[in-house]
Coordinates of C-alpha atoms in Angstrom, one line a residue:
M1 CA 97.1 126.3 142.2
T2 CA 95.0 125.7 145.3
T3 CA 95.3 122.9 147.7
E4 CA 92.3 121.8 149.6
T5 CA 92.5 120.1 152.9
I6 CA 90.0 117.5 154.0
A7 CA 89.0 117.2 157.6
P8 CA 90.1 114.0 159.2
F9 CA 87.5 111.2 159.3
N10 CA 86.0 110.6 162.7
L11 CA 87.3 107.7 164.8
Y12 CA 84.3 106.4 166.7
T13 CA 84.2 104.7 170.0
I14 CA 81.4 102.4 171.3
E15 CA 80.0 105.4 173.1
T16 CA 80.1 107.8 170.1
A17 CA 79.2 105.5 167.3
P18 CA 75.8 105.3 165.6
D19 CA 73.7 102.7 167.4
A20 CA 73.9 100.2 164.5
S21 CA 77.7 100.2 164.8
K22 CA 78.0 99.8 168.6
E23 CA 77.7 96.0 168.6
H24 CA 80.3 95.6 165.8
L25 CA 82.8 97.8 167.6
A26 CA 82.3 95.8 170.8
S27 CA 83.0 92.7 168.9
A28 CA 86.1 94.2 167.4
K29 CA 87.3 95.2 170.8
A30 CA 86.6 91.7 172.2
T31 CA 88.6 90.1 169.3
F32 CA 91.6 92.5 169.2
G33 CA 91.6 94.0 172.7
L34 CA 91.1 97.4 171.1
I35 CA 89.0 98.9 168.4
P36 CA 91.3 99.1 165.4
N37 CA 91.1 102.5 163.7
V38 CA 89.8 101.1 160.5
E39 CA 86.7 99.8 162.3
A40 CA 86.5 103.1 164.2
V41 CA 86.3 104.9 160.8
M42 CA 83.9 102.5 159.2
A43 CA 81.5 102.9 162.2
Q44 CA 80.2 106.1 160.6
A45 CA 78.7 103.8 157.9
P46 CA 77.1 100.9 159.9
A47 CA 76.3 98.9 156.7
L48 CA 79.9 99.0 155.6
L49 CA 81.2 98.1 159.1
G50 CA 78.7 95.2 159.4
T51 CA 79.5 93.9 155.9
Y52 CA 83.2 94.1 156.5
M53 CA 83.1 92.3 159.8
T54 CA 80.7 89.6 158.6
G55 CA 82.9 89.1 155.5
W56 CA 86.0 88.8 157.7
D57 CA 84.3 86.1 159.8
L58 CA 83.1 84.2 156.8
F59 CA 86.5 84.3 155.1
G60 CA 87.8 82.6 158.2
E61 CA 85.5 79.7 157.5
T62 CA 86.7 79.0 153.9
S63 CA 88.8 76.1 152.7
L64 CA 91.8 78.4 152.7
S65 CA 94.2 77.9 155.7
A66 CA 94.9 80.8 158.0
A67 CA 98.3 81.3 156.2
E68 CA 96.6 81.2 152.8
Q69 CA 94.0 83.8 153.9
Q70 CA 96.9 86.1 155.0
I71 CA 98.5 85.6 151.6
V72 CA 95.3 86.8 149.9
Y73 CA 95.0 89.8 152.3
Q74 CA 98.7 90.8 152.1
T75 CA 98.8 90.5 148.3
A76 CA 95.8 92.9 148.1
N77 CA 97.4 95.2 150.7
F78 CA 100.6 95.4 148.7
E79 CA 98.9 95.9 145.4
N80 CA 96.5 98.6 146.8
N81 CA 99.4 100.3 148.7
C82 CA 97.6 100.0 152.1
G83 CA 100.0 101.4 154.7
Y84 CA 97.4 100.8 157.4
C85 CA 96.6 97.1 156.6
M86 CA 100.1 95.9 155.9
P87 CA 101.4 96.2 159.4
W88 CA 98.3 94.6 161.0
H89 CA 98.4 91.7 158.6
T90 CA 102.2 91.3 159.1
I91 CA 101.3 90.5 162.7
L92 CA 98.5 88.2 161.6
S93 CA 100.7 86.5 159.0
E94 CA 103.3 85.7 161.7
K95 CA 100.6 84.3 163.9
A96 CA 99.2 82.2 161.0
G97 CA 102.6 80.5 160.8
L98 CA 104.2 82.1 157.7
S99 CA 107.9 82.1 157.9
K100 CA 109.7 85.4 158.4
T101 CA 111.1 85.2 154.9
D102 CA 107.6 84.8 153.4
V103 CA 106.2 87.5 155.6
E104 CA 108.9 89.9 154.2
A105 CA 108.3 88.6 150.7
L106 CA 104.6 89.6 151.0
R107 CA 105.6 93.0 152.3
N108 CA 107.8 93.5 149.2
G109 CA 105.5 91.9 146.6
A110 CA 108.1 89.2 146.1
S111 CA 107.8 85.4 145.4
L112 CA 107.0 83.0 148.3
S113 CA 109.1 80.0 149.1
D114 CA 106.3 77.4 148.7
R115 CA 105.2 76.7 145.2
K116 CA 101.5 76.3 146.1
Q117 CA 101.4 79.5 148.2
E118 CA 103.2 81.3 145.4
A119 CA 100.5 80.2 143.0
L120 CA 97.9 81.7 145.3
R121 CA 99.8 85.0 145.6
L122 CA 100.1 85.2 141.8
F123 CA 96.5 84.4 141.2
T124 CA 95.4 87.0 143.8
R125 CA 97.8 89.6 142.3
D126 CA 96.5 88.9 138.8
L127 CA 92.9 89.4 140.0
V128 CA 93.7 92.7 141.6
R129 CA 95.8 94.0 138.7
T130 CA 93.2 93.1 136.1
N131 CA 90.1 93.9 138.1
G132 CA 89.1 90.3 137.8
N133 CA 89.6 90.0 134.1
I134 CA 92.5 87.5 134.3
A135 CA 93.9 85.6 131.4
P136 CA 92.8 82.0 131.3
A137 CA 96.4 80.9 131.8
S138 CA 96.3 82.5 135.3
L139 CA 93.4 80.3 136.3
V140 CA 94.9 77.2 134.7
A141 CA 98.2 77.8 136.7
F142 CA 96.2 78.3 139.9
F143 CA 94.4 75.0 139.4
A144 CA 97.6 73.2 138.4
D145 CA 99.2 74.0 141.8
G146 CA 96.4 72.3 143.7
Y147 CA 93.6 74.8 144.0
D148 CA 90.1 74.4 142.8
Q149 CA 87.0 76.4 141.7
R150 CA 85.9 76.8 145.3
S151 CA 89.3 78.2 146.2
A152 CA 89.2 80.7 143.3
L153 CA 85.8 82.0 144.5
E154 CA 87.0 82.2 148.1
V155 CA 89.9 84.4 147.0
I156 CA 87.3 86.8 145.6
L157 CA 85.6 86.9 149.0
G158 CA 89.0 87.8 150.6
L159 CA 89.6 90.5 148.0
S160 CA 86.1 92.0 148.6
I161 CA 87.0 92.4 152.3
K162 CA 90.3 94.0 151.3
L163 CA 88.5 96.4 148.9
M164 CA 86.4 97.6 151.8
S165 CA 89.4 98.2 154.2
N166 CA 92.0 99.3 151.6
Y167 CA 89.7 101.8 150.1
T168 CA 88.4 103.1 153.4
N169 CA 92.0 103.6 154.6
A170 CA 93.0 105.3 151.4
I171 CA 90.2 108.0 151.6
A172 CA 90.3 108.3 155.3
Q173 CA 94.1 108.3 155.7
T174 CA 93.4 106.1 158.7
P175 CA 96.1 106.6 161.4
L176 CA 98.0 103.4 162.3
D177 CA 97.2 102.0 165.7
E178 CA 100.0 102.0 168.2
A179 CA 99.7 98.2 168.6
A180 CA 100.9 97.7 165.0
S181 CA 103.3 100.7 164.7
H182 CA 106.3 98.4 165.2
K183 CA 105.4 96.8 161.8
K184 CA 105.0 100.1 159.9
W185 CA 105.2 99.8 156.2
Q186 CA 105.7 101.8 153.1
K187 CA 105.5 100.3 149.6
P188 CA 109.1 99.8 148.4
H189 CA 108.4 101.0 144.9
L190 CA 105.7 100.8 142.3
R191 CA 105.5 97.6 140.4
G192 CA 104.3 97.1 136.8

């Protein structure tokens, strides 16, 4: 049996990135005070980085609150086992006002304390687990707890952003930034 090793993916800086990625990396640095390693990896593919960052900005303009956006992101991070994204979004979830109990619930794939937020988590989880082919009852339950068609479509936008970052981190084995290392995460166990 042979084992092949793959060279680490490059972590680009503003100076070393392709020209089409430089402005995006500068924007990430202005937003976060550093260039997160996921953006540094994505810089090798300027179209990916640009789409990711534009999507991130647009998701922030949806009808979903900052806390609800983090619920979508963290649910995807959990389901996709993203050890890079979970720590960063733990910090962002806390900043968005989610309780410590609910932040930990998201890190463990567990139920949230608020009924409406739990409906969002379950709907998001069902979309990920079924590749979008949810049972009609899942959509009915989502609507019954106060969401609408627009919200459902906005969840898809959030999931598309997570697909880009979660999959990038999976193939690149993106190293966790020091700034998020205090929230390091490993999926507690595989769920159904």
